[in-house]
Amino acid sequence: MGGFNRNARGGKRSFSSSPSSSYPYAYYLTTAIFVIICIAGAWLLGSFSIFPSGATSSGGPSHKSRALSLADSDPPPVMEDTQVELPEETIKDTVEKDTIKDREGEGSESNGEEADPERKKEEVEVEVLQAERQPKELQEEVSSEDREKQNEGETDGGENRQEEETEQEIKTSDQHSNQVHEQEVNLKQKLKEESRLDGGMEEEQKHHDEAQQEHDEQQPTEDDRRQDTETTEKSESREDDKQDENGGQTSETIEQVSDENQKDTEERKDETNNENQQQTESQSETEETNENSSAEQIHTTDEDRKEVNSESYGKKRPWATQADQSDKEKERRAEHGEVERLQSDDIEQHPEEYDWKLCNATTGPDYIPCLDNLKAIKKLKPENYRHYEHRERHCPEEAPTCLVPLPKGYRRSVEWPKSRDRIWYNNVPHTKLAEVKGHQNWVKVSGQYLSFPGGGTQFIHGALHYIDFLQESVKGIAWGKHTRVVLDVGCGVASFGGYLFERDVLTLSFAPKDEHEAQVQLALERGIPAISAVMGAHRLQFPGNVFDIVHCARCRVPWHVDGGRLLLELNRVLRPGGYFVWSATPVYQKLEEDVGIWKAMKSLTKSMCWDLVTIKKDRLNGIGAAFFRKPLSNECYTERRHQNPPMCEENDDPNAAWYIPLKTCMHKIPTNESDRGSSWPQDWPRRLQDPPYWLSNSQASIYGKPPNEDFSTDTEHWKRVVTKSYLSGFGINWSRVRNVMDMRAVYGGFAAALKDQKVWVMNVVNVDAPDTLPIIYERGLFGMYHDWCESFSTYPRTYDLLHADRLFSKIRDRCPILTVVVEVDRIARPGGKIIVRDDPSTVSEVETLLKSLHWEVQLTFSKDQEGMLCAEKSDWRPEIFVY
């Protein structure tokens, strides 16, 4: 075995088989015994020893024993700005002993010329250690995290742990950083020399080197590297010339000490890991308790999480999806999906560095990206305008990442039900409807408010009287029981739907963004369900056979033109046996134009097999309404003399609605008892809780159970979550919540759980998800299809609460999360909230983005594979516009 050389701080010691050695073997043994006695005394005097047990050598001078102790202890962890406290007695004892031993050994140097620089190093170390004792702030208690890092370090061939911790303190002192760094390089070189003497310690030296490299602030300078290289070359040459006459004994001592200390290190590591694990669990439980009054309020049970996490999207999908059914959607995704994601990657990776700007759009605070795309609209041909395509969706190829400004003087919205009658003028500062329709009691300007008397073109004396008039005309309507879900076409300010809430009826209103200024925006500000849409060239974004009644009060839609294509679209979405209520001048006026339209409508509806049930006049309002009913069977279709309009092809799915062009045809009525649409749903509210009769057990499920069980599981799951968490544990003031959106609805369980709250929920079924939207309608709820890689068809600042259950993790493969978060920021009202449930990493990413948008994160929670976030939008807007 090669010679054992050690360049100690106080001078150089050389233990060799060379005849020139001046020390007999007895002297070595005596010195070793003396060192052991000194170490034992130091251990008794200090509050804790910096020398691990069993670290002394049976031979060699005192510095050799000390080197073994240092090498076998754990190396100090790589830490930044960590100040370690050692007892003053221990520091003093260590300095004094090292100084005495080094001075005693000066005469034994084989080369006196090398002693002086080594003595200088020792003096520097003594001065540093003495100065280190002075500032008390540098002697803070070692944190549990530091101890864990120390225990995880690999042993380094005989160096003492506490000596390294003292050196770590020296590193953190700005006053002595240069001297300490020099010592660190020397110590590193010494460890390398010892590693060469004992081949079994090479792996430990490797771990030590890796740990030292991780310390960014303590990287060696170029001079240090040069000195390190020179020292290494000298040490290698010495190894070739010297041999240790007690090499075997020394090797055995090193191996014994290393094994003992390695065992102690592993035991300490296990104890520390257990301690830290218990502390982490305790801290997690404390945080969970502080966030909510109980664990039940903040989180679902393990069984709930298992049910939700067992979704099998992508593995087995017998469900039809809108993305699969829409050719245009497929083309759009192929042409633009990848480009959009790549162009936004940098923003998504570094959202905190993103420079948010206001959208420089001509529509200003009312910007809807997919409806205000002037660049795309200008490319349309004249015939496109005739079919109202300029009012339809034309989304930008790249989803915008700019922010929509607030109107000047914007205020938090008036709470429901007061908002049905009045809203803040500055929130929707548009007066055109008040000027044009004021005499019809649509909307009026009342100081700082816009007021809504409850009238309309066909019911200037109030919507409630008109609603009662309709039910009295046809007893089968039975508001709130037989009739639950209504579609209001050309809704105006949606007073009809707003007052139907009193009859327990849910009405989805829509109108185009046209010259009737901001009518849908007024409806949403009032707290009434509405979207921006038009009867144009494409199907509405609803499944077939879902609405109990479709209503049109002077909606100005030319139903009879183009072979009745627009009326045939209503036939698609109207439930078999449902009513089309048409309240318009052709029904009751005798003007030439009205008479012509009425004749055309009678002929068209007859060829569609619609039954004209009755025509009634409302004497108070001076209007009339015609009631048409869709057939319950296909008998009439087969008996028609002229098959015009024709029946749709068998492979034409009536539920396909995402970018599907309108067709001049009719779908057959489902007649099989197991088919949806063959029977009317149960009366409200029973239909909300019971699985639909047509939900077949042979159909694959969403959560891995038979569909009926899946439905019930989803219902009970969200009932518990909403009751135990959302209503009581999230700090949400539900009196200020009216407009709610479930951004990724499945069976509608979340909306069903909010039944007793004074809210309405827009259930959004994603185009790439199983088409469960018909189930939602069957329950007496409503919703629409949407792709969150595009903008939603609503005005800015229109929702009080957004709910995103595993939306972001599923959408990120097709478009950046950032663009979806920007859309969330657009449609949420200031003071509005979002609840995100997803995997922890995705929740963290969303949280970072929301914080960059100045949202206030009010709650975050993570357990197992689920994370949760609740945040509130502020009034903040950037000041710079996009150019």
XYZ file of N, CA and C in Angstrom, residues 445-559:
345
model
N -82.950 54.605 -19.087
C -81.859 55.203 -18.332
C -82.442 55.908 -17.119
N -81.980 55.522 -15.935
C -82.485 56.091 -14.685
C -81.297 56.537 -13.838
N -80.781 57.731 -14.131
C -79.630 58.244 -13.400
C -78.401 57.389 -13.634
N -77.830 56.848 -12.563
C -76.643 56.003 -12.686
C -76.984 54.543 -12.977
N -78.263 54.270 -13.179
C -78.726 52.911 -13.467
C -79.330 52.815 -14.860
N -79.328 51.575 -15.371
C -80.214 51.181 -16.467
C -81.298 50.321 -15.843
N -82.549 50.697 -16.010
C -83.659 49.963 -15.398
C -84.414 49.165 -16.446
N -85.026 48.071 -16.006
C -85.729 47.143 -16.894
C -87.140 46.915 -16.350
N -88.124 47.573 -16.965
C -89.505 47.442 -16.470
C -90.102 46.054 -16.672
N -89.414 45.183 -17.432
C -89.917 43.816 -17.624
C -90.726 43.639 -18.881
N -90.694 44.651 -19.740
C -91.467 44.557 -20.974
C -90.659 44.063 -22.148
N -91.334 43.944 -23.278
C -90.735 43.536 -24.533
C -91.633 43.967 -25.666
N -91.168 43.739 -26.876
C -91.940 44.162 -28.034
C -93.324 43.529 -28.041
N -93.416 42.265 -27.625
C -94.694 41.548 -27.650
C -95.380 41.533 -26.274
N -94.734 42.086 -25.271
C -95.350 42.105 -23.940
C -94.949 43.392 -23.205
N -95.387 44.516 -23.766
C -95.005 45.810 -23.200
C -95.573 46.014 -21.801
N -96.563 45.238 -21.411
C -97.151 45.359 -20.078
C -96.560 44.365 -19.081
N -95.442 43.777 -19.445
C -94.741 42.926 -18.502
C -94.683 41.476 -18.945
N -93.567 40.844 -18.608
C -93.332 39.471 -19.041
C -94.199 38.475 -18.288
N -94.512 38.733 -17.025
C -95.266 37.753 -16.235
C -96.662 37.528 -16.801
N -97.316 38.594 -17.195
C -98.637 38.430 -17.809
C -98.530 37.623 -19.100
N -97.514 37.920 -19.899
C -97.315 37.215 -21.156
C -97.048 35.730 -20.902
N -96.238 35.410 -19.893
C -95.928 34.013 -19.556
C -97.197 33.267 -19.148
N -98.025 33.898 -18.368
C -99.290 33.276 -17.970
C -100.215 33.090 -19.181
N -100.195 34.073 -20.071
C -101.014 33.983 -21.285
C -100.636 32.756 -22.109
N -99.344 32.482 -22.246
C -98.902 31.331 -23.031
C -99.362 30.020 -22.407
N -99.239 29.901 -21.099
C -99.641 28.654 -20.440
C -101.142 28.447 -20.514
N -101.909 29.510 -20.419
C -103.370 29.385 -20.511
C -103.812 29.010 -21.919
N -102.986 29.364 -22.905
C -103.345 29.051 -24.287
C -103.196 27.556 -24.577
N -102.179 26.912 -23.993
C -101.942 25.490 -24.197
C -101.652 24.880 -22.836
N -102.602 24.127 -22.316
C -102.465 23.573 -20.970
C -101.278 22.617 -20.853
N -100.905 22.003 -21.960
C -99.817 21.029 -21.911
C -98.452 21.653 -21.635
N -98.383 22.989 -21.680
C -97.090 23.629 -21.427
C -96.648 23.390 -19.987
N -97.503 23.667 -19.024
C -97.237 23.382 -17.601
C -95.834 23.809 -17.182
N -95.660 25.132 -17.082
C -94.354 25.674 -16.703
C -93.811 25.037 -15.416
N -92.543 24.705 -15.419
C -91.866 24.207 -14.227
C -92.141 22.767 -13.881
N -92.945 22.086 -14.650
C -93.206 20.654 -14.438
C -92.959 19.898 -15.739
N -93.916 20.026 -16.674
C -93.739 19.386 -17.971
C -92.700 20.143 -18.799
N -92.723 21.454 -18.689
C -91.772 22.292 -19.417
C -90.725 22.821 -18.455
N -89.491 22.509 -18.727
C -88.393 22.915 -17.852
C -87.320 23.712 -18.590
N -86.906 23.293 -19.802
C -85.803 23.937 -20.523
C -86.339 24.581 -21.802
N -86.086 25.900 -21.924
C -86.630 26.686 -23.026
C -85.498 27.390 -23.764
N -85.630 27.482 -25.078
C -84.704 28.252 -25.905
C -85.430 29.486 -26.414
N -84.891 30.676 -26.092
C -85.495 31.936 -26.523
C -84.638 32.532 -27.632
N -85.215 32.583 -28.849
C -84.493 33.049 -30.026
C -84.714 34.551 -30.193
N -83.623 35.299 -30.433
C -83.756 36.743 -30.581
C -84.297 37.376 -29.311
N -83.583 37.193 -28.230
C -84.112 37.412 -26.892
C -84.227 38.862 -26.482
N -83.589 39.802 -27.191
C -83.572 41.170 -26.704
C -82.776 41.258 -25.411
N -83.337 41.873 -24.371
C -82.650 41.957 -23.070
C -83.041 40.798 -22.171
N -83.745 39.798 -22.711
C -84.025 38.523 -22.044
C -84.947 38.642 -20.846
N -85.897 39.594 -20.863
C -86.857 39.691 -19.759
C -87.762 38.461 -19.704
N -88.054 37.870 -20.865
C -88.874 36.659 -20.900
C -88.219 35.550 -20.068
N -86.957 35.280 -20.320
C -86.244 34.257 -19.556
C -86.029 34.665 -18.108
N -85.832 35.962 -17.862
C -85.608 36.429 -16.500
C -86.791 36.204 -15.588
N -87.999 36.349 -16.134
C -89.191 36.165 -15.302
C -89.682 34.731 -15.285
N -89.210 33.911 -16.221
C -89.567 32.494 -16.176
C -88.934 31.773 -14.992
N -87.904 32.365 -14.376
C -87.326 31.777 -13.176
C -88.377 31.644 -12.077
N -89.330 32.565 -12.065
C -90.385 32.494 -11.051
C -91.315 31.312 -11.281
N -91.276 30.737 -12.484
C -92.085 29.562 -12.807
C -91.247 28.287 -12.783
N -90.036 28.383 -12.234
C -89.136 27.237 -12.145
C -88.759 26.704 -13.521
N -88.557 27.608 -14.462
C -88.174 27.254 -15.829
C -86.802 27.849 -16.117
N -85.964 27.061 -16.766
C -84.622 27.492 -17.132
C -84.613 27.826 -18.621
N -84.283 29.093 -18.932
C -84.339 29.570 -20.312
C -82.962 29.991 -20.778
N -82.539 29.463 -21.905
C -81.293 29.895 -22.526
C -81.640 30.844 -23.664
N -81.242 32.090 -23.519
C -81.566 33.126 -24.509
C -80.359 33.401 -25.391
N -80.601 33.715 -26.633
C -79.495 34.105 -27.503
C -79.958 35.127 -28.526
N -79.011 35.936 -28.963
C -79.225 36.961 -29.983
C -77.874 37.298 -30.578
N -77.859 37.830 -31.798
C -76.572 38.172 -32.416
C -76.015 39.471 -31.861
N -74.725 39.637 -32.050
C -74.084 40.912 -31.731
C -74.267 41.816 -32.955
N -75.364 42.549 -32.966
C -75.723 43.321 -34.154
C -76.049 44.754 -33.765
N -76.877 45.396 -34.573
C -77.212 46.798 -34.344
C -78.057 47.010 -33.092
N -78.674 45.939 -32.580
C -79.363 46.032 -31.288
C -78.297 45.970 -30.200
N -77.785 47.102 -29.868
C -76.536 47.250 -29.134
C -76.525 46.513 -27.803
N -75.618 45.536 -27.672
C -75.291 44.884 -26.404
C -76.494 44.259 -25.716
N -77.472 43.747 -26.463
C -78.644 43.176 -25.813
C -78.306 41.955 -24.963
N -77.414 41.075 -25.456
C -77.022 39.911 -24.671
C -76.161 40.331 -23.483
N -75.334 41.342 -23.659
C -74.524 41.832 -22.548
C -75.410 42.396 -21.437
N -76.469 43.070 -21.799
C -77.415 43.579 -20.800
C -78.081 42.426 -20.058
N -78.442 41.381 -20.807
C -79.080 40.220 -20.182
C -78.151 39.571 -19.162
N -76.899 39.372 -19.529
C -75.950 38.730 -18.618
C -75.645 39.606 -17.416
N -75.553 40.904 -17.613
C -75.322 41.803 -16.485
C -76.496 41.766 -15.516
N -77.664 41.493 -16.030
C -78.850 41.352 -15.169
C -78.860 40.024 -14.404
N -78.051 39.059 -14.843
C -78.047 37.746 -14.203
C -78.963 36.756 -14.885
N -79.185 36.935 -16.184
C -80.076 36.068 -16.966
C -79.236 35.285 -17.975
N -79.440 33.970 -18.121
C -78.629 33.160 -19.046
C -78.776 33.638 -20.486
N -77.673 33.839 -21.161
C -77.711 34.290 -22.556
C -76.344 34.067 -23.187
N -76.333 33.888 -24.513
C -75.103 33.790 -25.291
C -75.279 34.599 -26.565
N -74.149 34.956 -27.176
C -74.177 35.630 -28.469
C -74.154 34.568 -29.568
N -75.215 34.519 -30.354
C -75.315 33.533 -31.436
C -76.339 34.034 -32.447
N -76.364 33.381 -33.598
C -77.266 33.797 -34.667
C -77.730 32.577 -35.447
N -78.918 32.653 -35.972
C -79.387 31.633 -36.912
C -78.771 31.970 -38.255
N -77.642 31.300 -38.570
C -76.894 31.663 -39.760
C -76.681 30.496 -40.697
N -75.406 30.171 -40.967
C -75.075 29.129 -41.935
C -74.684 27.821 -41.262
N -74.547 27.828 -39.930
C -74.118 26.625 -39.219
C -75.090 26.297 -38.092
N -75.047 25.041 -37.693
C -75.920 24.591 -36.615
C -75.595 25.308 -35.308
N -76.630 25.463 -34.500
C -76.427 25.970 -33.154
C -75.642 24.936 -32.344
N -74.962 25.403 -31.304
C -74.043 24.525 -30.563
C -74.758 23.732 -29.471
N -75.875 23.104 -29.857
C -76.661 22.281 -28.941
C -76.904 20.925 -29.595
N -77.123 19.885 -28.806
C -77.486 18.574 -29.384
C -78.913 18.588 -29.912
N -79.304 17.539 -30.573
C -80.655 17.430 -31.102
C -81.650 16.950 -30.047
N -82.908 17.336 -30.216
C -84.026 16.830 -29.404
C -83.859 17.126 -27.910
N -83.578 18.389 -27.539
C -83.307 18.676 -26.139
C -84.191 19.767 -25.528
N -84.681 20.724 -26.302
C -85.452 21.828 -25.731
C -86.934 21.479 -25.683
N -87.562 21.758 -24.533
C -88.988 21.477 -24.380
C -89.832 22.469 -25.182
N -89.384 23.716 -25.226
C -90.065 24.767 -25.991
C -89.019 25.656 -26.641
N -89.277 26.049 -27.886
C -88.496 27.086 -28.545
C -89.430 28.272 -28.749
N -88.973 29.448 -28.300
C -89.826 30.644 -28.294
C -89.212 31.741 -29.169
N -90.059 32.429 -29.927
C -89.618 33.539 -30.755
C -90.682 34.632 -30.687
N -90.317 35.766 -30.059
C -91.232 36.901 -29.983
C -90.667 38.027 -30.843
N -91.186 38.154 -32.038
C -90.689 39.168 -32.973
C -89.166 39.085 -33.112
N -88.680 37.881 -33.325
C -87.231 37.677 -33.355
C -86.604 38.051 -34.698
N -87.397 38.446 -35.668
C -86.933 38.930 -36.970
C -86.115 37.891 -37.742
N -86.407 36.629 -37.541
C -85.731 35.572 -38.280
C -86.628 35.155 -39.447
N -86.082 35.171 -40.683
C -86.880 34.773 -41.853
C -86.983 33.252 -41.952
N -87.884 32.678 -41.190
C -87.964 31.220 -41.092
C -88.298 30.541 -42.422
